mmCIF file of C-alpha atoms in Angstrom:
data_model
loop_
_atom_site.group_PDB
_atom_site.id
_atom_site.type_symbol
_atom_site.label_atom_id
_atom_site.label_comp_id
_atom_site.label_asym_id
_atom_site.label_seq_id
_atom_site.Cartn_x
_atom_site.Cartn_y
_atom_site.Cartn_z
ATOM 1 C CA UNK A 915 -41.156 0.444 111.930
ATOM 2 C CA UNK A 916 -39.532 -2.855 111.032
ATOM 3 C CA UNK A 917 -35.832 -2.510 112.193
ATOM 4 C CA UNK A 918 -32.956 -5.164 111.531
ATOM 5 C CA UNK A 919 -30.271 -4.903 113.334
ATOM 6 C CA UNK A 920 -26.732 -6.706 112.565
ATOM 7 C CA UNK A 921 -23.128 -7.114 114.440
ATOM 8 C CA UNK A 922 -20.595 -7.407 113.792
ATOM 9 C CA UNK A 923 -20.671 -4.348 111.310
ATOM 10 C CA UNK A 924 -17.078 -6.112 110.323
ATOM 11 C CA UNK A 925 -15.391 -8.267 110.909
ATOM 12 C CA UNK A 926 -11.224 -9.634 110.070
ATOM 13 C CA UNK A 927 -10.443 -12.960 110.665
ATOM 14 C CA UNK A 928 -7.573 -15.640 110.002
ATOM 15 C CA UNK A 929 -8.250 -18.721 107.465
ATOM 16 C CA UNK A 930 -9.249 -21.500 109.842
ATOM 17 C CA UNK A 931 -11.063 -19.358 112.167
ATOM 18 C CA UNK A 932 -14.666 -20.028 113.308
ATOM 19 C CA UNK A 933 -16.744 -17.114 113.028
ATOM 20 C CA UNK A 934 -20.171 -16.213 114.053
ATOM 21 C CA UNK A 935 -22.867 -13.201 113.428
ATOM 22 C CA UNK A 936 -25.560 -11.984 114.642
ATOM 23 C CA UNK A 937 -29.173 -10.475 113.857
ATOM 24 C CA UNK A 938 -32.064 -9.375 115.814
ATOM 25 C CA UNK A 939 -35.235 -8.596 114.295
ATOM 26 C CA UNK A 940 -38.987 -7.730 115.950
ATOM 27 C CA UNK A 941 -40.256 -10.544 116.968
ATOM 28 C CA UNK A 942 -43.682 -9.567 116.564
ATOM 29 C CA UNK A 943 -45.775 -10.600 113.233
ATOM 30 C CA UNK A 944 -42.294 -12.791 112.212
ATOM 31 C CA UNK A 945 -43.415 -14.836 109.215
ATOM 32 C CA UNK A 946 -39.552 -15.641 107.820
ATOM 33 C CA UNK A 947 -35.765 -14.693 108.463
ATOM 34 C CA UNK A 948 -33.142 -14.382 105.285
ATOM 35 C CA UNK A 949 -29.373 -14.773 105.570
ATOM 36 C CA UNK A 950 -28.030 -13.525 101.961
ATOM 37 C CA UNK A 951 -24.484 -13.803 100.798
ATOM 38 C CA UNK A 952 -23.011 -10.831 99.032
ATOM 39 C CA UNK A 953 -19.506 -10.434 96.992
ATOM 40 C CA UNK A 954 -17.934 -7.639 95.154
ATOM 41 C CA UNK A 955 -19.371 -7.164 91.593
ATOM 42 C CA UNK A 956 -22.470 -10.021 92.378
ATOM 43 C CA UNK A 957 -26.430 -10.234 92.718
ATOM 44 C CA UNK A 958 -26.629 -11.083 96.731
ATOM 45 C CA UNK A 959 -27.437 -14.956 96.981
ATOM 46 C CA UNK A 960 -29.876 -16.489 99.225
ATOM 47 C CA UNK A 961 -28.057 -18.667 102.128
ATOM 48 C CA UNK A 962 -30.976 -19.864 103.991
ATOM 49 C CA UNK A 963 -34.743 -18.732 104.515
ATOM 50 C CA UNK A 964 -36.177 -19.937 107.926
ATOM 51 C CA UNK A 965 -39.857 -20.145 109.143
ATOM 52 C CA UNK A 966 -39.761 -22.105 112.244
ATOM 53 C CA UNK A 967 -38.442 -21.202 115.952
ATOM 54 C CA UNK A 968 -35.569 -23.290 116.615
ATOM 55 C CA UNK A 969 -34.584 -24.124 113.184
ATOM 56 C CA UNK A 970 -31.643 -24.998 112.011
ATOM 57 C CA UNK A 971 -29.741 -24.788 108.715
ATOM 58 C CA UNK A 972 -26.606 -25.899 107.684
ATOM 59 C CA UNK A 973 -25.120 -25.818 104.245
ATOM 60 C CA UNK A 974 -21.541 -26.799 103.993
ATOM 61 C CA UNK A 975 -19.655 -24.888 106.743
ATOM 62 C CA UNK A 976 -22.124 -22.782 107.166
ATOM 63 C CA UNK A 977 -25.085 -22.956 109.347
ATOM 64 C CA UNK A 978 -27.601 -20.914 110.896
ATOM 65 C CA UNK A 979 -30.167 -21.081 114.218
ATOM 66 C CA UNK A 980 -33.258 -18.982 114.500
ATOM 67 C CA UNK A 981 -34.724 -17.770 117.906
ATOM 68 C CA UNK A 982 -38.040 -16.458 116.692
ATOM 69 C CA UNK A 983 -39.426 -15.916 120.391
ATOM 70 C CA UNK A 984 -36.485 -13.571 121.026
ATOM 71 C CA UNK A 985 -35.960 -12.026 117.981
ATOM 72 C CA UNK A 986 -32.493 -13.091 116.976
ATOM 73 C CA UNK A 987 -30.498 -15.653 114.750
ATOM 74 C CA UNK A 988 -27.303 -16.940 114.867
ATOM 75 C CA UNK A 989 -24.998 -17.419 111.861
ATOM 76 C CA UNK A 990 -21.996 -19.290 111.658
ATOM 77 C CA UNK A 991 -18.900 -20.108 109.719
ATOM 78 C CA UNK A 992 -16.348 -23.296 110.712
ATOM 79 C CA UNK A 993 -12.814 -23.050 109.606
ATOM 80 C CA UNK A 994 -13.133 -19.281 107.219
ATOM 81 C CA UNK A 995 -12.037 -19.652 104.272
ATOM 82 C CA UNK A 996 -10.702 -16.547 101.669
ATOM 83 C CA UNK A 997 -13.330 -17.178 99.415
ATOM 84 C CA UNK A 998 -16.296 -16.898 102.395
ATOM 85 C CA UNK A 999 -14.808 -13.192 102.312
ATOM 86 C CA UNK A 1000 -18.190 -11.006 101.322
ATOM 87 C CA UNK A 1001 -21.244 -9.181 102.832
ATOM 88 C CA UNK A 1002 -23.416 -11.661 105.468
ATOM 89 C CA UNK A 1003 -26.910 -9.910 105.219
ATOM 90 C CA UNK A 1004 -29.744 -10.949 106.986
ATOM 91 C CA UNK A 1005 -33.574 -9.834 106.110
ATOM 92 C CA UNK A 1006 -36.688 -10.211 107.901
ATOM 93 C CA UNK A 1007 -40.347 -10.789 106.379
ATOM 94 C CA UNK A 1008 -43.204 -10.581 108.589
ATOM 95 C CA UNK A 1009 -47.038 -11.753 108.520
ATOM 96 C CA UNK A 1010 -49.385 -9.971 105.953
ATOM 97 C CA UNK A 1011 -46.743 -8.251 104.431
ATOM 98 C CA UNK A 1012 -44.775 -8.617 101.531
ATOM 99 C CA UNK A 1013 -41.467 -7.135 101.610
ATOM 100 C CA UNK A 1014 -38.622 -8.280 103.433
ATOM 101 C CA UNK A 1015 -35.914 -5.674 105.636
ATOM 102 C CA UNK A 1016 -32.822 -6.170 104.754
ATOM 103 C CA UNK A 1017 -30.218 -5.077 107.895
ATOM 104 C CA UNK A 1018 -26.825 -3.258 107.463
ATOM 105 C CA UNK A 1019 -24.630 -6.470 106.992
ATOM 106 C CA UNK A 1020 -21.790 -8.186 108.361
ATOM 107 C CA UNK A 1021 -18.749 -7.615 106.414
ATOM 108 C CA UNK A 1022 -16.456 -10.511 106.703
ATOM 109 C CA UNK A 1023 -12.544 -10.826 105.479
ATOM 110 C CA UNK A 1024 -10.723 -13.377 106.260
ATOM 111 C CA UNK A 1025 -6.961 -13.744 105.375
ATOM 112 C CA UNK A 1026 -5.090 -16.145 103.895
ATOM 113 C CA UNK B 539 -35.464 -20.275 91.141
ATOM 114 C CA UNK B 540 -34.973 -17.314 88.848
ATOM 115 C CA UNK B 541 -32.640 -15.676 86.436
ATOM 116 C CA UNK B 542 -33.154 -12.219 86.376
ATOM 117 C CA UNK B 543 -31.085 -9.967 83.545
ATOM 118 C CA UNK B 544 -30.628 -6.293 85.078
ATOM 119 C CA UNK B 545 -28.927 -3.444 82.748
ATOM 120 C CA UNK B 546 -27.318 -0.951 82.871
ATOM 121 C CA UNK B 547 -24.367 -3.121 85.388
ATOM 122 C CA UNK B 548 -23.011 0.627 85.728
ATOM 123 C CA UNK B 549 -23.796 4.043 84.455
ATOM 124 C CA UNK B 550 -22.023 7.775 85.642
ATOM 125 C CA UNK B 551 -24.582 10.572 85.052
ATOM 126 C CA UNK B 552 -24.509 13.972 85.164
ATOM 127 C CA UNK B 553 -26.898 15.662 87.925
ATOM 128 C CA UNK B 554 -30.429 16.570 86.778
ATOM 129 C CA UNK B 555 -30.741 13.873 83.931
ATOM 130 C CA UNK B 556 -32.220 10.546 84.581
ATOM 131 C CA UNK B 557 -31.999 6.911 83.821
ATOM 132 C CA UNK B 558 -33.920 4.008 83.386
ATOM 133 C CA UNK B 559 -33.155 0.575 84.662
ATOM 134 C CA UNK B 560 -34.245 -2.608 83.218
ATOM 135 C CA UNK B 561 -35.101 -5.667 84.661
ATOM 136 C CA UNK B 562 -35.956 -8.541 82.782
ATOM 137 C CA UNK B 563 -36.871 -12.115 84.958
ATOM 138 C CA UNK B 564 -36.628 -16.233 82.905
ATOM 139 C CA UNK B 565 -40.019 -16.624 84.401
ATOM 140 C CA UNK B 566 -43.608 -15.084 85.208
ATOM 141 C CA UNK B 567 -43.509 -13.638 88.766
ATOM 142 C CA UNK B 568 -46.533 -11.618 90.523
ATOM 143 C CA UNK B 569 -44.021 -9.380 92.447
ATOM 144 C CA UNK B 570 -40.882 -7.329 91.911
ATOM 145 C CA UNK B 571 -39.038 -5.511 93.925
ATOM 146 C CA UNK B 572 -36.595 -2.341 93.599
ATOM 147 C CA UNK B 573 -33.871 -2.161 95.976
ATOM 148 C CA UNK B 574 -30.771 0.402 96.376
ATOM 149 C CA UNK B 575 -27.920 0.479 99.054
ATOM 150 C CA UNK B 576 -26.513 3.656 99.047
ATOM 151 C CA UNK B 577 -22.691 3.790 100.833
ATOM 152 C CA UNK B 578 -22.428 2.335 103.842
ATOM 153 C CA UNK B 579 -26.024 1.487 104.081
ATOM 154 C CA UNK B 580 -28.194 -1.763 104.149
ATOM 155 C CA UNK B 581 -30.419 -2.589 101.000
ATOM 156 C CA UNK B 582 -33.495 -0.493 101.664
ATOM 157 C CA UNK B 583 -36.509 -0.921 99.392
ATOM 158 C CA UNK B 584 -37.908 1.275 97.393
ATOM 159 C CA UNK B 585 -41.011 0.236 96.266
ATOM 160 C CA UNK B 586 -42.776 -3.109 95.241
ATOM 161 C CA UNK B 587 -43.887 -3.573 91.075
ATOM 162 C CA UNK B 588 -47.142 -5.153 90.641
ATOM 163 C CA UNK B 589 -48.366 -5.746 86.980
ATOM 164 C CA UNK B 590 -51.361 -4.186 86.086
ATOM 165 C CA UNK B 591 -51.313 -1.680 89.004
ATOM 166 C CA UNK B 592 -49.098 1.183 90.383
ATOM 167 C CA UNK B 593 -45.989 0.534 92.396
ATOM 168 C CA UNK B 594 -46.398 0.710 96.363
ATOM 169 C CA UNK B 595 -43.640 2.893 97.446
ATOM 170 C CA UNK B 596 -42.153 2.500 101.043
ATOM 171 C CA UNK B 597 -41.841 5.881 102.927
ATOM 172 C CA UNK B 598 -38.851 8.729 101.834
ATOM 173 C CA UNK B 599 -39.720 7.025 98.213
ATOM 174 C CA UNK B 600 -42.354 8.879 95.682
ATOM 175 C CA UNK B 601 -43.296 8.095 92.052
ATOM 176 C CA UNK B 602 -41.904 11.181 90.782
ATOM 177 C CA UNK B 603 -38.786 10.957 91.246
ATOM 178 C CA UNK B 604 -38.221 6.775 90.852
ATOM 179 C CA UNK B 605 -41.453 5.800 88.119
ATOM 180 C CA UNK B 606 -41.337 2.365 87.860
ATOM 181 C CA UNK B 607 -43.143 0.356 85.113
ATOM 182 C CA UNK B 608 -44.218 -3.542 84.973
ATOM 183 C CA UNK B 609 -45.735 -3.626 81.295
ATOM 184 C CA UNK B 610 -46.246 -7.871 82.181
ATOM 185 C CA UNK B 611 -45.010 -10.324 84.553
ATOM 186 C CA UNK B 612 -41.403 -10.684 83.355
ATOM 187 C CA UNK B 613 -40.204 -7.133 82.902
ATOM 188 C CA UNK B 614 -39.916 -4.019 85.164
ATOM 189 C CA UNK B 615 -38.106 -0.735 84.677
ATOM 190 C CA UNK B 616 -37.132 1.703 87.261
ATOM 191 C CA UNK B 617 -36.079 5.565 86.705
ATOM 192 C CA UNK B 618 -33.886 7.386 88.498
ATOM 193 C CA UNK B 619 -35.395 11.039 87.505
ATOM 194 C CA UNK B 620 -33.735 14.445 88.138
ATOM 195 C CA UNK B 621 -30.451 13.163 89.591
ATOM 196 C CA UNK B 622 -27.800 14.280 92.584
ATOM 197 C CA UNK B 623 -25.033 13.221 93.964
ATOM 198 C CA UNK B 624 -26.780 11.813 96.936
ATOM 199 C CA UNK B 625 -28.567 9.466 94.324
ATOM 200 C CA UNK B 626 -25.463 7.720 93.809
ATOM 201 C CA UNK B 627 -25.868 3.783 94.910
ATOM 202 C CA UNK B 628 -26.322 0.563 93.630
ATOM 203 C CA UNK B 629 -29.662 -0.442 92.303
ATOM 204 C CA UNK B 630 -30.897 -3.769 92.626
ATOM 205 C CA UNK B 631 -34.209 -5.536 91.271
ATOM 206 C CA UNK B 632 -35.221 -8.464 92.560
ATOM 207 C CA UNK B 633 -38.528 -11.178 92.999
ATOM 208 C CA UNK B 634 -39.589 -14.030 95.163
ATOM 209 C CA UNK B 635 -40.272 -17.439 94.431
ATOM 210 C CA UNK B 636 -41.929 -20.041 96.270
ATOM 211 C CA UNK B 637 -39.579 -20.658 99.272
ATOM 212 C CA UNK B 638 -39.749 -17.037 100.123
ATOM 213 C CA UNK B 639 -36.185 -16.233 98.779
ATOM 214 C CA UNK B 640 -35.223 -13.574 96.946
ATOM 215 C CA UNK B 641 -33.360 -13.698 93.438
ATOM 216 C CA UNK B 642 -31.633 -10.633 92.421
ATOM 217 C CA UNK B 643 -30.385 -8.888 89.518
ATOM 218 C CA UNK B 644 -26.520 -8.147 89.105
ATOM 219 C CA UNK B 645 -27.322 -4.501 90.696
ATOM 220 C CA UNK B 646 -26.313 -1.079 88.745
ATOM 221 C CA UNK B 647 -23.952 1.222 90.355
ATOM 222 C CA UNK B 648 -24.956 4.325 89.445
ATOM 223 C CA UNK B 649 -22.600 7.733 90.256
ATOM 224 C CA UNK B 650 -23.651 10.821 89.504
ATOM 225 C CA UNK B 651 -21.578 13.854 89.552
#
């Protein structure tokens, strides 16, 4: 059974706070790990895909680390904005398979 | 990437009727997939489309009560069938390009009372 697990499960922070989440995921047959962006009333949208222990993604404020040995990845927000207020869902794909996991989400406000 | 139209956005039914949702994707893809997160829960799949075959359904899922069609490569339909309450969630389709992310529709939030 493929089992993603997230934390926070929420989480309310300040504008101009740092935040981070977290996701652990089997690290057994690990072939790629999703972090997906979610707001109200839109599709989800694809922050980063990552293949490779150790990698590293950043996009704007936010970045993200992947420990595939270990089973876990890191993802972070510098200085929170409103707007970055939404659902922080990370998925998991692994070898010879297909679909991808999703896990519970993070759900991140952050107040003006 | 891809662009990926998704109707009904919204629908409230009334228990034992059914609905279709459509999905309909700007470009040829191999694979979709049918999503749902019902309240409170992550997005758990339902099944995976493949054109020219039957859906493969992950486990608590069965064709009988969500058919799904995928007449060619840019079109899929999934049907809720013989509704309840606990059927109530938001439906999402949704493929994979090269790059292994996933594109998704705008979701339908179906109620049903």
């Amino acid at each position: 059974i493929l089992n993603v697990e997230q934390s926070p499960q929420s989480l309310h922070v300040q504008e101009g706070d740092s935040t981070n989440f977290t996701c652990s995921f089997p690290s057994s047959n690990f072939y790629a790990l999703h972090w997906y962006r979610w707001e109200t009333a839109k599709s989800p949208e694809a922050l980063f895909v990552m293949t490779l222990n150790g990698d590293e993604k950043k996009k704007g404020r936010i970045s993200a680390t992947l420990n595939t040995k270990e089973g876990y990845s890191y993802l972070y927000i510098k200085g929170s904005q409103p707007e970055d207020s939404a659902t922080y869902l990370c998925a998991f794909t692994n070898t010879g398979g297909f679909k991808t996991i999703f896990g519970a989400g993070t759900r991140l406000f952050v107040k003006a | 990437s891809a662009v990926i139209s998704q109707k009904p956005s919204r629908d409230i039914c009334q228990r034992g009727t059914s609905l279709t949702i459509q999905c309909q994707v700007d470009s040829q893809v191999t694979m979709m997939f049918w999503y749902r997160q019902q309240p409170g829960q992550s997005l758990t799949l339902i099944a995976t489309a493949n054109q020219g075959s039957e859906a493969t359904y992950e486990s608590g899922f069965v064709i009988d009560k969500f058919p799904i069609s995928r007449p060619n490569l840019t079109f899929s339909t999934l049907t809720v069938s013989n509704m309840s309450p606990e059927d109530s969630s938001i439906y999402l389709c949704s493929v994979r390009t090269e790059g292994e992310k996933l594109f998704f529709g705008s979701g339908t939030q179906l109620s049903v009372l």
